[in-house]
Coordinates of C-alpha atoms in Angstrom, one line a residue:
Chain D
X1 CA 0.0 0.0 0.0
X2 CA 1.1 3.5 -0.8
X3 CA 1.5 5.8 2.2
X4 CA 3.1 9.1 3.2
X5 CA 4.5 9.6 6.7
X6 CA 5.4 12.9 8.3
X7 CA 7.5 12.2 11.2
X8 CA 6.8 15.2 13.3
X9 CA 3.3 16.4 14.1
X10 CA 4.6 19.7 15.5
X11 CA 7.9 21.6 15.0
X12 CA 8.6 24.8 17.0
X13 CA 11.5 26.9 16.0
X14 CA 12.8 30.4 16.6
X15 CA 12.5 33.1 14.0
X16 CA 15.5 33.2 11.6
X17 CA 16.5 29.6 12.6
X18 CA 16.7 26.8 10.0
X19 CA 14.0 24.2 9.8
X20 CA 13.6 20.7 8.4
X21 CA 10.2 19.0 8.1
X22 CA 10.5 15.3 7.5
X23 CA 8.5 13.2 5.0
X24 CA 8.9 9.6 4.0
X25 CA 6.8 7.7 1.5
X26 CA 6.2 4.1 0.7
X27 CA 5.3 3.0 -2.7
X28 CA 6.2 0.2 -5.1
X29 CA 5.5 2.4 -8.1
X30 CA 6.9 5.7 -9.2
X31 CA 5.6 8.7 -7.4
X32 CA 5.5 12.4 -7.8
X33 CA 6.0 14.2 -4.6
X34 CA 4.6 17.5 -3.3
X35 CA 4.7 19.8 -0.4
X36 CA 1.6 21.9 0.3
X37 CA 1.2 24.7 2.9
X38 CA -2.0 25.5 4.7
X39 CA -2.1 28.9 6.4
X40 CA -4.7 29.3 9.2
X41 CA -8.3 29.1 7.9
X42 CA -7.2 28.8 4.3
X43 CA -6.9 26.2 1.6
X44 CA -3.8 24.4 0.5
X45 CA -1.1 26.1 -1.6
X46 CA 1.5 24.3 -3.5
X47 CA 5.0 25.0 -2.2
X48 CA 7.0 22.8 -4.5
X49 CA 7.0 19.5 -6.4
X50 CA 9.3 16.8 -7.5
X51 CA 8.5 15.1 -10.8
X52 CA 11.9 13.9 -12.1
X53 CA 15.4 15.2 -12.8
X54 CA 17.3 17.1 -10.2
X55 CA 16.7 15.8 -6.7
X56 CA 16.9 19.2 -5.1
X57 CA 13.8 21.1 -5.7
X58 CA 13.3 24.8 -5.0
X59 CA 9.9 26.2 -4.2
X60 CA 8.2 29.4 -3.2
X61 CA 8.9 31.5 0.0
X62 CA 12.5 30.2 0.2
X63 CA 11.6 26.6 0.8
X64 CA 13.4 23.6 -0.9
X65 CA 13.2 19.9 -0.7
X66 CA 15.4 17.0 -1.5
X67 CA 14.2 13.8 -3.0
X68 CA 16.1 10.8 -1.8
X69 CA 15.1 7.6 -3.5
X70 CA 17.2 5.2 -1.4
X71 CA 15.8 6.6 1.8
X72 CA 12.3 7.1 0.3
X73 CA 12.3 10.6 1.7
X74 CA 11.4 14.1 0.6
X75 CA 12.3 16.4 3.5
X76 CA 11.4 20.1 3.3
X77 CA 13.9 22.7 4.4
X78 CA 14.3 26.5 4.9
X79 CA 17.5 28.1 6.0
X80 CA 15.9 30.9 7.9
X81 CA 12.2 31.0 8.9
X82 CA 9.9 34.0 9.5
X83 CA 6.9 34.5 11.7
X84 CA 4.8 34.3 8.5
X85 CA 5.9 30.7 7.9
X86 CA 3.7 29.6 10.8
X87 CA 1.3 27.1 9.1
X88 CA 0.5 23.5 8.6
X89 CA 2.6 21.7 6.1
X90 CA 1.6 18.6 4.1
X91 CA 3.7 16.2 2.2
X92 CA 1.8 14.4 -0.6
X93 CA 2.5 11.7 -3.2
X94 CA 0.7 11.2 -6.4
X95 CA 0.4 7.5 -7.0
X96 CA 0.4 6.6 -10.6
X97 CA -2.1 4.0 -11.5
X98 CA -4.3 4.9 -8.6
X99 CA -4.4 8.4 -10.0
X100 CA -4.8 10.1 -6.6
X101 CA -2.9 12.2 -4.1
X102 CA -2.1 10.6 -0.8
X103 CA -1.3 13.0 2.0
X104 CA 0.8 12.8 5.1
X105 CA -0.6 13.7 8.5
X106 CA 0.7 17.2 8.4
X107 CA 3.3 19.1 10.4
X108 CA 2.4 22.2 12.3
X109 CA 5.3 24.7 12.1
X110 CA 5.3 27.3 14.8
X111 CA 7.7 30.2 14.7
X112 CA 8.6 31.8 18.0
X113 CA 10.0 35.4 18.1
Chain I
X15 CA -10.1 36.0 -9.9
X16 CA -10.6 33.0 -7.6
X17 CA -9.4 29.8 -9.3
X18 CA -11.3 27.3 -7.2
X19 CA -14.2 28.7 -5.1
X20 CA -16.5 27.0 -2.6
X21 CA -19.8 28.0 -1.0
X22 CA -20.6 28.3 1.7
X23 CA -17.4 28.9 3.7
X24 CA -19.1 27.9 7.0
X25 CA -22.1 25.6 7.4
X26 CA -23.6 24.9 10.8
X27 CA -26.6 22.5 10.9
X28 CA -28.4 20.0 12.9
X29 CA -28.0 16.2 12.9
X30 CA -30.3 14.5 10.3
X31 CA -30.5 17.5 8.0
X32 CA -29.5 17.4 4.3
X33 CA -27.0 20.0 3.0
X34 CA -25.0 20.8 -0.1
X35 CA -21.6 22.4 -0.7
X36 CA -20.9 23.9 -4.1
X37 CA -17.5 24.1 -5.9
X38 CA -16.6 25.9 -9.1
X39 CA -13.3 26.2 -10.9
X40 CA -12.4 28.7 -13.6
X41 CA -9.1 27.1 -14.6
X42 CA -10.5 25.1 -17.5
X43 CA -9.5 21.9 -15.7
X44 CA -11.4 18.7 -16.5
X45 CA -10.9 16.8 -13.2
X46 CA -12.3 17.8 -9.8
X47 CA -12.0 16.4 -6.3
X48 CA -13.5 16.4 -2.9
X49 CA -11.4 16.0 0.2
X50 CA -12.3 15.7 3.8
X51 CA -10.0 17.2 6.5
X52 CA -10.8 15.9 9.9
X53 CA -10.2 17.5 13.3
X54 CA -6.7 16.2 13.4
X55 CA -6.0 17.9 10.0
X56 CA -5.7 14.6 8.2
X57 CA -6.7 15.0 4.5
X58 CA -8.3 12.2 2.6
X59 CA -9.7 12.1 -0.9
X60 CA -13.4 11.3 -1.1
X61 CA -14.3 11.6 -4.8
X62 CA -12.8 12.6 -8.1
X63 CA -14.6 13.4 -11.3
X64 CA -13.2 13.6 -14.8
X65 CA -15.3 15.3 -17.5
X66 CA -18.4 14.7 -15.3
X67 CA -17.6 11.0 -14.8
X68 CA -16.9 9.5 -11.4
X69 CA -13.4 8.2 -11.3
X70 CA -12.6 7.7 -7.6
X71 CA -15.0 6.9 -4.8
X72 CA -13.1 6.2 -1.6
X73 CA -15.5 4.1 0.4
X74 CA -17.5 7.1 1.4
X75 CA -21.0 6.5 2.9
X76 CA -23.9 6.5 0.5
X77 CA -25.2 9.6 2.3
X78 CA -22.5 11.6 0.4
X79 CA -23.4 12.1 -3.3
X80 CA -21.2 14.2 -5.6
X81 CA -22.9 15.8 -8.6
X82 CA -21.0 17.3 -11.5
X83 CA -23.4 19.3 -13.8
X84 CA -20.5 20.4 -16.0
X85 CA -16.7 20.3 -16.0
X86 CA -16.4 23.5 -14.0
X87 CA -18.6 22.4 -11.1
X88 CA -18.6 19.6 -8.6
X89 CA -21.1 19.8 -5.8
X90 CA -21.3 17.6 -2.7
X91 CA -24.7 16.7 -1.3
X92 CA -24.9 15.1 2.2
X93 CA -28.0 13.4 3.4
X94 CA -28.9 12.7 7.1
X95 CA -25.9 14.5 8.5
X96 CA -24.2 12.9 11.4
X97 CA -21.9 14.3 14.1
X98 CA -18.9 12.6 12.5
X99 CA -19.4 14.5 9.3
X100 CA -18.1 17.6 11.0
X101 CA -14.9 18.5 9.2
X102 CA -13.5 20.9 6.6
X103 CA -14.3 19.9 3.0
X104 CA -11.9 20.9 0.3
X105 CA -12.6 21.0 -3.4
X106 CA -9.7 20.8 -5.8
X107 CA -9.2 20.6 -9.6
X108 CA -6.5 19.5 -12.0
X109 CA -5.9 19.0 -15.6
X110 CA -5.9 15.4 -16.6
X111 CA -3.6 14.2 -19.4
X112 CA -0.5 15.9 -18.1
X113 CA 2.4 13.8 -16.7
X114 CA 1.6 14.8 -13.1
X115 CA -1.3 15.8 -11.0
X116 CA -0.9 19.3 -9.6
X117 CA -4.1 20.1 -7.8
X118 CA -5.4 23.5 -7.0
X119 CA -7.4 23.7 -3.8
X120 CA -10.4 25.8 -2.8
X121 CA -10.5 27.7 0.5
X122 CA -12.6 24.9 2.2
X123 CA -16.0 24.7 3.8
X124 CA -16.1 24.1 7.5
X125 CA -19.1 21.9 8.3
X126 CA -20.3 21.7 11.9
X127 CA -23.0 19.2 12.7
X128 CA -24.7 19.8 16.1

């Protein structure tokens, strides 16, 4: 079965500190991987995506993620966070064949001043 | 212009009632989806439609019935509402036929069943 696991339900960090949000996927078929952000009381916005090619993917708002096939991971990173990055972050995998997005449980990123 | 819109944004109703949530996209996409986000923020697909045809139905109770009058609209009708139906429901759309499935999400409808 295909699944996506986000290893941390909550990540508190101080402003201007680096952050990494972890995501692992399990699939026997090729996947496309995504990170979405959900700001309070809003819908989901695409941060970045991995389809193929370079394993380091850059997204909006200074975020980047690295696809690691051997570790089946797609961790999200930002070198210096801002208060405005406070949100829920979702890792997702598009499972070919099933033609659907499978989401992780979400990670709440809280930025402290 | 809003790409994917949903109405209403908030819906409070009594158990046993029937309610509908509407979704419209102006992106020209031909595939639309409904997701349910529970109180723990877990997101799970419920349905997907491609060109008004049901593609995915993820073991959702029969009380939930999606209806797609045209490619730009996918409505969700819920009969005999139960307490457990309280959640945020998100509509999304994408363009089929591409090599990947980038989905654009609506702002969500928060349903509260009392």
